[in-house]
Short mmCIF file of C-alpha atoms in Angstrom, two decimals:
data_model
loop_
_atom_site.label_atom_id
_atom_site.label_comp_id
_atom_site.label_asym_id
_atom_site.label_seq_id
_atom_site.Cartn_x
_atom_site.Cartn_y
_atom_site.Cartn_z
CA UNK A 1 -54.47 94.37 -39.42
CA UNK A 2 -51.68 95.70 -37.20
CA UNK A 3 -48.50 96.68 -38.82
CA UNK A 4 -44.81 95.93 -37.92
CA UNK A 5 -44.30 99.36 -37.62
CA UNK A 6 -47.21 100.11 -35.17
CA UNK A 7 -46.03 97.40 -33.02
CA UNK A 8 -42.37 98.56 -33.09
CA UNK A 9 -43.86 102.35 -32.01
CA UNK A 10 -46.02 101.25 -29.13
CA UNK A 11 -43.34 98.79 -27.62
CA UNK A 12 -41.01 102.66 -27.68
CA UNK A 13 -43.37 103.97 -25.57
CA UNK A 14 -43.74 101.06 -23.28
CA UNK A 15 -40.15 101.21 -23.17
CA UNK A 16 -40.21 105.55 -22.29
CA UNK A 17 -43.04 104.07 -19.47
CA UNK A 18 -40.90 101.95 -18.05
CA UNK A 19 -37.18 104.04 -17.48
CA UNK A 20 -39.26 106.70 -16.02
CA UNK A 21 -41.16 105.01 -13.39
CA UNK A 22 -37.72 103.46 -12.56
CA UNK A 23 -35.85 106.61 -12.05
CA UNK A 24 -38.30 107.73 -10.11
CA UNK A 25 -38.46 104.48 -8.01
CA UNK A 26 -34.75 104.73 -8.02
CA UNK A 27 -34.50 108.36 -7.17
CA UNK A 28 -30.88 109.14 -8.22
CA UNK A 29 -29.97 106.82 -11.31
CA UNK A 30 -31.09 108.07 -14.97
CA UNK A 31 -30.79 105.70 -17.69
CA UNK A 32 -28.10 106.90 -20.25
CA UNK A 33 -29.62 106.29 -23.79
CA UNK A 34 -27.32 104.91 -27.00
CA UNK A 35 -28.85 104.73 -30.62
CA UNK A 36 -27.53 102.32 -32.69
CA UNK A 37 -27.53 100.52 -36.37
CA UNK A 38 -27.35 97.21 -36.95
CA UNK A 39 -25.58 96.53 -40.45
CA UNK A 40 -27.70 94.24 -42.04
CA UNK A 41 -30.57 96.19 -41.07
CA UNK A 42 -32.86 98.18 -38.09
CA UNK A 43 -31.46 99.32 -34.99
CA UNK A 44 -32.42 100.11 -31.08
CA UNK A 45 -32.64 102.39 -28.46
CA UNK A 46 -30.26 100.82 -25.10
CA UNK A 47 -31.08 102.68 -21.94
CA UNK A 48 -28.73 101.54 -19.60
CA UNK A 49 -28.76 102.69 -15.39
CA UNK A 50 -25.31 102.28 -13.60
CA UNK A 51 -25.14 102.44 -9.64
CA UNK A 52 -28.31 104.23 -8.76
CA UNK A 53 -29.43 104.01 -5.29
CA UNK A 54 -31.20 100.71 -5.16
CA UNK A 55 -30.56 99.80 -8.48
CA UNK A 56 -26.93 98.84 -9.35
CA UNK A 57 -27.42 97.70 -13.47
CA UNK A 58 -30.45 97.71 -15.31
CA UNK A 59 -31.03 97.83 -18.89
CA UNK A 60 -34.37 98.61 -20.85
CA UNK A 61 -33.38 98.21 -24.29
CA UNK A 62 -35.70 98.59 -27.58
CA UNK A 63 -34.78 96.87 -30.87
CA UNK A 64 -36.26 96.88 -34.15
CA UNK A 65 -33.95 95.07 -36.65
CA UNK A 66 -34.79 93.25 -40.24
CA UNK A 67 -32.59 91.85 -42.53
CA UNK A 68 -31.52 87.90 -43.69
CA UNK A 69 -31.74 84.99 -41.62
CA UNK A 70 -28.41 83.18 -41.16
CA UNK A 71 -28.79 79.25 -41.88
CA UNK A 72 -28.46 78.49 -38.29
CA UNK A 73 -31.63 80.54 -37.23
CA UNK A 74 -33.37 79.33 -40.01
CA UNK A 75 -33.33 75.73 -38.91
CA UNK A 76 -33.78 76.78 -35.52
CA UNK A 77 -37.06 78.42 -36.62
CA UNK A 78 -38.52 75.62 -38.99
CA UNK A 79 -38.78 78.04 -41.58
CA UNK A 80 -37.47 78.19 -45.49
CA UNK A 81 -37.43 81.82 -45.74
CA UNK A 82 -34.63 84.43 -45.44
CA UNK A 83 -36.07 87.98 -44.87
CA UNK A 84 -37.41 88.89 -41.40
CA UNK A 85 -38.33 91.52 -39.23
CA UNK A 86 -38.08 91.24 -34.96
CA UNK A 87 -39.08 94.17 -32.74
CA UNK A 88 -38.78 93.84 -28.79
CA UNK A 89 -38.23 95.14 -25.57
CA UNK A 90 -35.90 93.79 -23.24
CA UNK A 91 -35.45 94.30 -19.84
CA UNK A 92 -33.07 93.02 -16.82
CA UNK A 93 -32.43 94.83 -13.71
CA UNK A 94 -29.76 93.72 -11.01
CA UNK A 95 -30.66 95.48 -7.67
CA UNK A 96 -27.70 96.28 -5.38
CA UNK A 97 -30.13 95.09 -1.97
CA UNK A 98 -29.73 91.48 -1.43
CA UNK A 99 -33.78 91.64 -0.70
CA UNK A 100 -34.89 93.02 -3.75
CA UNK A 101 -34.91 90.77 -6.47
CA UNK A 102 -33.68 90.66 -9.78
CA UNK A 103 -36.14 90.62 -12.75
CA UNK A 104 -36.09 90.38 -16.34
CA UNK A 105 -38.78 91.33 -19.16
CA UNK A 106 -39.08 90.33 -22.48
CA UNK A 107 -42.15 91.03 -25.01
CA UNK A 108 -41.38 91.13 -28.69
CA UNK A 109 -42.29 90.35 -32.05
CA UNK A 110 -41.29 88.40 -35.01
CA UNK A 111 -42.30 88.21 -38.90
CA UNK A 112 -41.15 86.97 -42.05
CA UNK A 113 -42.45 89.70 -44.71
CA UNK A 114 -44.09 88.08 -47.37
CA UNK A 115 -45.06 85.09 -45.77
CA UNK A 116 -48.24 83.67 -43.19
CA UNK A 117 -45.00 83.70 -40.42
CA UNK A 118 -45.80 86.00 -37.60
CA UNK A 119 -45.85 85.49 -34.23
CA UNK A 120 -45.96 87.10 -30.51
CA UNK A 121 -43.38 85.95 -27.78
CA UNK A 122 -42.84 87.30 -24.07
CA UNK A 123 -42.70 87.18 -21.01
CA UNK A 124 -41.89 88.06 -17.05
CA UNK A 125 -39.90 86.55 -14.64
CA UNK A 126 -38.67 87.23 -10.81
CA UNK A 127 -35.27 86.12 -9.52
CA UNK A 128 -35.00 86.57 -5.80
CA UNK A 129 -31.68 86.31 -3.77
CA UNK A 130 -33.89 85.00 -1.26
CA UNK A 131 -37.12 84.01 -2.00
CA UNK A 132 -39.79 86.29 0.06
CA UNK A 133 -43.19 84.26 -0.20
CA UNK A 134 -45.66 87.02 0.16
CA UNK A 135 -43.92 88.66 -2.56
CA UNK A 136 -43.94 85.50 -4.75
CA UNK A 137 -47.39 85.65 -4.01
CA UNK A 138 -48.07 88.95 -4.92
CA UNK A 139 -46.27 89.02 -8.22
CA UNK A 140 -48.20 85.79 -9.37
CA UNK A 141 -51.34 87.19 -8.60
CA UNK A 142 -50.61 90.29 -10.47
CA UNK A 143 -49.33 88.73 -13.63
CA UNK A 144 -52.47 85.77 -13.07
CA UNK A 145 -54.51 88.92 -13.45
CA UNK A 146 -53.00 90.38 -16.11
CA UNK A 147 -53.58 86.94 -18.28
CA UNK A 148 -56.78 86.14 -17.04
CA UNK A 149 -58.01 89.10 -19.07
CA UNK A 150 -57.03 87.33 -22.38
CA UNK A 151 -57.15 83.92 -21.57
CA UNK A 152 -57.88 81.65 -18.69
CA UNK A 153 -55.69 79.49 -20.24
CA UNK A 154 -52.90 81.68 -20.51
CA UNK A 155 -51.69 81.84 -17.00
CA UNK A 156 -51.36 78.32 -15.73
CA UNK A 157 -50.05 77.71 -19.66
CA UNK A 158 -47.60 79.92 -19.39
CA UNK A 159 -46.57 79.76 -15.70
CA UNK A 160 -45.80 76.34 -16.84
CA UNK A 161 -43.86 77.37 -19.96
CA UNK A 162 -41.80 79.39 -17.49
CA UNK A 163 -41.59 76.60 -14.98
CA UNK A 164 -39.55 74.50 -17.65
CA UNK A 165 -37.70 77.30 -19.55
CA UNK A 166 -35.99 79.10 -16.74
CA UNK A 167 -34.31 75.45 -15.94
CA UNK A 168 -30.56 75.45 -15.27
CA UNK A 169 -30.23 72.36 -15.73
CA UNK A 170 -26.81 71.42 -14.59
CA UNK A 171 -27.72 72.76 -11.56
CA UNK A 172 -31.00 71.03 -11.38
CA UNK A 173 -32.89 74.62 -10.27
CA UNK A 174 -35.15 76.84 -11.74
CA UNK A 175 -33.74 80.22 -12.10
CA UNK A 176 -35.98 82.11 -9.61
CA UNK A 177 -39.88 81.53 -8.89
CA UNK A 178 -40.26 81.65 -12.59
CA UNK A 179 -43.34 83.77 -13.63
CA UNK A 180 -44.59 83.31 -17.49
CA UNK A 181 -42.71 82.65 -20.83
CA UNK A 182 -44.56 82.41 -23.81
CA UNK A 183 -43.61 82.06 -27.27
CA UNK A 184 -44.27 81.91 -30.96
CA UNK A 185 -48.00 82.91 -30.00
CA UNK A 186 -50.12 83.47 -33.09
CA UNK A 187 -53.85 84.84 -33.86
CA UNK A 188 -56.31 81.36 -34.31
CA UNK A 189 -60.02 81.55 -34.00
CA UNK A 190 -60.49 82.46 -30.13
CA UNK A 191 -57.53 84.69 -30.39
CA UNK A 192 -57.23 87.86 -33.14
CA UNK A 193 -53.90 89.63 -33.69
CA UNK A 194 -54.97 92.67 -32.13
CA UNK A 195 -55.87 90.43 -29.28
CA UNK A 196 -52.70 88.85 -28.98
CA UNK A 197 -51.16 92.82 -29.44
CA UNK A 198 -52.88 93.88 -26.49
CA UNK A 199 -52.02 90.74 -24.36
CA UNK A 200 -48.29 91.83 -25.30
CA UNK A 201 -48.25 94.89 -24.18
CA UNK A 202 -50.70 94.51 -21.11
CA UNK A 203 -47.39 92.23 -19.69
CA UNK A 204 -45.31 95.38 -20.66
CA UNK A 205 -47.70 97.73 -18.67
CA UNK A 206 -47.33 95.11 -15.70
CA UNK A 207 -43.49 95.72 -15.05
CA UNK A 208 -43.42 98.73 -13.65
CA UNK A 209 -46.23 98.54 -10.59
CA UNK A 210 -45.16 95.19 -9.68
CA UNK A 211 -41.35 95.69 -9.51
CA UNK A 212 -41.86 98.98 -8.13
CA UNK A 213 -43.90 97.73 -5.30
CA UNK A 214 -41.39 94.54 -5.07
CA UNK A 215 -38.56 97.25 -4.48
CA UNK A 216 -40.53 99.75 -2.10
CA UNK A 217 -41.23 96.30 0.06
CA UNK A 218 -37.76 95.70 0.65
CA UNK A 219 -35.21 98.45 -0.48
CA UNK A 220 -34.97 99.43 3.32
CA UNK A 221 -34.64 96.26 5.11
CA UNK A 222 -31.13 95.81 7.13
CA UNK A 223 -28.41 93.39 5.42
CA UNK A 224 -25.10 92.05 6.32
CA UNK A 225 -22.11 91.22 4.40
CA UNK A 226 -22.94 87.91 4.06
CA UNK A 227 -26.28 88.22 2.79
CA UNK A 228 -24.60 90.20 -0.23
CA UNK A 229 -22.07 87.61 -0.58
CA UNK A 230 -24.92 85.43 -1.34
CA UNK A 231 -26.79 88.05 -3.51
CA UNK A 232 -23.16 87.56 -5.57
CA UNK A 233 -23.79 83.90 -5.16
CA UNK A 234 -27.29 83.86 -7.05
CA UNK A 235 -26.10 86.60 -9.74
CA UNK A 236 -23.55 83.52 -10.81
CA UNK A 237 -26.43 81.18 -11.51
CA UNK A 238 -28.15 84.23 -13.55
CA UNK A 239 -25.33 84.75 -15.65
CA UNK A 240 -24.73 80.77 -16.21
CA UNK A 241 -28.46 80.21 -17.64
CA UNK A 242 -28.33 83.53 -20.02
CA UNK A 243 -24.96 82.27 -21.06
CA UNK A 244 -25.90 78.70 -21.70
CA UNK A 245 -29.34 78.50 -22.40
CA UNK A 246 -31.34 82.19 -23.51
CA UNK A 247 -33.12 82.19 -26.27
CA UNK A 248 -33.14 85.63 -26.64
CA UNK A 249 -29.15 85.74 -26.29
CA UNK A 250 -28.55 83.05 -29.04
CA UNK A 251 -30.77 85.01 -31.43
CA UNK A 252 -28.83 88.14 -30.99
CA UNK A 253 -25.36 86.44 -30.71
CA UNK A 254 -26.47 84.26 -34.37
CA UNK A 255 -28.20 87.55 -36.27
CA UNK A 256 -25.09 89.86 -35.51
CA UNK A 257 -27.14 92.13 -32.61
CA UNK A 258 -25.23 94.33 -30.75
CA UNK A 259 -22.90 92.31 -28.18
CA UNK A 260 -23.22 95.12 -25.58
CA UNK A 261 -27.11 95.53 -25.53
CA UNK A 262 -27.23 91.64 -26.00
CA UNK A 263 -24.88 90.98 -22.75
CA UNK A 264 -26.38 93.50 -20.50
CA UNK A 265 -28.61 90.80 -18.93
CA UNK A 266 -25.26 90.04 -17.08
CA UNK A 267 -24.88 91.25 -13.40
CA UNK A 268 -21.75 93.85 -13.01
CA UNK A 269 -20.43 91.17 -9.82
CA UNK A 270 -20.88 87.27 -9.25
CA UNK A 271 -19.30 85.13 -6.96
CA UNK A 272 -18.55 81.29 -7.99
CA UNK A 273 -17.86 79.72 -4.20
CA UNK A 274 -16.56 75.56 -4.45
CA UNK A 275 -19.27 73.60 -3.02
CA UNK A 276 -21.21 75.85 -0.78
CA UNK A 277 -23.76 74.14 1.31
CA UNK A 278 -26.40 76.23 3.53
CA UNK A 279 -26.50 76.30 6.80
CA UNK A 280 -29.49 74.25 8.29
CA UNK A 281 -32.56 76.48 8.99
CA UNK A 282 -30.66 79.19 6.94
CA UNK A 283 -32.46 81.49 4.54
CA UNK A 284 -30.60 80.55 1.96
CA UNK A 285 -31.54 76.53 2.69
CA UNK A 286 -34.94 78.03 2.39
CA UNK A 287 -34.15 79.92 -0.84
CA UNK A 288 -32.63 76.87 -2.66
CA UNK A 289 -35.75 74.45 -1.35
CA UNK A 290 -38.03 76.53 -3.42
CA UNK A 291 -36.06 76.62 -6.35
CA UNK A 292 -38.02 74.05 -7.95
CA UNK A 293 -41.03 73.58 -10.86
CA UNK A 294 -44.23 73.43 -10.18
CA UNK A 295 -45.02 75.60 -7.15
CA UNK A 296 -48.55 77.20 -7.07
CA UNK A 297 -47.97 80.70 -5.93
CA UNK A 298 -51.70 82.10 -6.49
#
C-alpha cells in the first residue's frame, strides 16, 4: 500500500522536473523558491518565475499540509471526520506572448488518517488568448494518450469533467479548450491505488513536453499591441473563474493555506473593457466561438 509520505516525495520531484524544463524552455527566468509552515500543520515548497523571457508569472508550487478540518470543508466533503492530510502540486503559468497560452496543472492527494477516506484528484487544462486549433489538437491527443494507458474511460470521462468545471458561468464560456479534471478518484476493482498513483503522476510527467512544445510553436510569432490588449482581455476572465469558482482556491482560502501561494494562479495584468464586441472575421470572434463544451479535439 502506498503511503502519504511516498506520494508527497514523488509529487517533489515531479515538481524539481517541471521548474527545470521551464527554465530551460524559458532561457533567462529561474524560479525563486520559498519554504513555508502552515500553523495547523505541513507546509510547501512555492517556486515562483517573474518576467522571464516568454514567461511573465508562473508558479509551481508543492504542498503537503495536515491538520483539522474546519466545519465548512467538512460539509463540503460529506465527511464526519476532522483530521486530514492533502499533498499536491500546483501549477499556473501566464506567458507574456499573446500566442502562447496560459495553462494550469493540478494533481494532488487527499486522506483522512484513520479512516477508508482517500482519494486522487487532478488535472490539466489549456487557456489560449486565441485559440490555435492544431495546437488544441495536439494537446488533446497528448493528454488522450496519456489516459488511454489507464483507462479508456478516463479520457472522454474526464475531458467531460473538464468541459463542465472550467464553466464561467456568468459569462456563459468555458475557460479555455478545457483539457481533463478529475476528482475524488479512488482504487475499486479495475483500478488499484498504485494504479491510480501512477495515473497521477503520468499527468504530472505530461506538463512539461506538451507546454514546452505549445511555447516553442509560438513564442516567436509577430504581435501587435492590440493582440496583447486582448491577451489582458482573456487574463480577466482567468482571474474571475479562480476567484469565483476554484476548487482548489476555496480549499486553501477555508483550511488557512498560504494566501500568496494560493493567489498566484492570478495573472500580474488584466484588462476589464465595457462591452467589447469582436470584430467580424476577427481572431478573437474566432476565439470566443470556440469557447464552448463539448468540442471533440482528438
Amino acid at each position: 500500500m502506498i503511503t502519504k509520505e511516498q506520494i508527497a516525495a514523488d509529487y517533489q520531484t515531479i515538481q524539481d522536473e517541471i521548474c527545470l524544463a521551464l527554465e530551460l524552455c524559458d532561457g533567462k527566468g529561474k524560479f525563486e523558491e520559498e519554504l513555508w509552515q502552515r500553523d495547523g500543520g505541513g507546509g510547501g515548497r512555492t517556486r515562483i518565475m517573474q518576467n522571464g523571457n516568454i514567461l511573465e508569472r508562473g508558479g509551481v508550487n508543492f504542498s503537503a499540509v495536515e491538520g483539522k478540518l474546519p466545519p465548512v470543508m467538512k460539509k463540503a466533503l460529506g465527511v464526519e471526520q476532522d483530521d486530514f492530510f492533502a499533498t499536491g502540486v500546483s501549477i499556473v503559468i501566464h506567458p507574456n506572448h499573446p500566442m502562447v497560452p496560459i495553462i494550469h496543472m493540478n494533481i494532488r492527494y487527499f486522506e483522512m488518517p484513520g479512516s477508508e477516506v482517500r482519494w486522487f484528484g487532478g488535472g490539466i487544462d489549456l487557456t489560449p488568448h486565441y485559440v490555435i486549433e492544431d495546437d488544441a489538437r495536439f494537446f488533446h491527443g497528448h493528454l488522450k494518450s496519456t489516459c488511454d494507458k489507464y483507462s479508456a474511460d478516463f479520457y472522454p470521462r474526464f475531458k467531460k469533467w473538464a468541459d463542465d468545471y472550467f464553466f464561467i458561468r456568468h459569462r456563459n464560456e468555458t475557460r479555455g479548450i478545457g483539457g481533463i479534471f478529475y476528482d475524488k478518484l479512488a482504487a475499486n476493482s479495475e483500478l488499484s491505488w498504485d494504479n491510480i498513483f501512477e495515473f497521477s503522476k503520468a499527468v504530472g510527467r505530461t506538463f512539461a513536453p506538451v507546454y514546452t512544445e505549445l511555447i516553442n510553436r509560438n513564442r516567436d510569432k509577430p504581435f501587435t499591441e492590440a493582440q496583447q490588449q486582448w491577451q489582458y482581455q482573456r487574463r480577466s476572465r482567468y482571474a474571475e473563474f479562480n476567484l469565483v469558482y476554484d476548487a482548489g482556491t476555496k480549499f486553501g482560502l477555508e483550511t488557512n493555506g498560504r494566501i500568496e501561494s494560493i493567489l498566484m494562479s492570478l495573472p500580474p495584468t488584466a484588462k476589464w473593457v465595457y462591452n467589447y464586441q469582436p470584430q467580424p472575421g476577427s481572431g478573437e470572434e474566432k476565439t470566443l466561438s470556440l469557447l464552448k463544451k463539448g468540442i471533440d479535439w482528438v
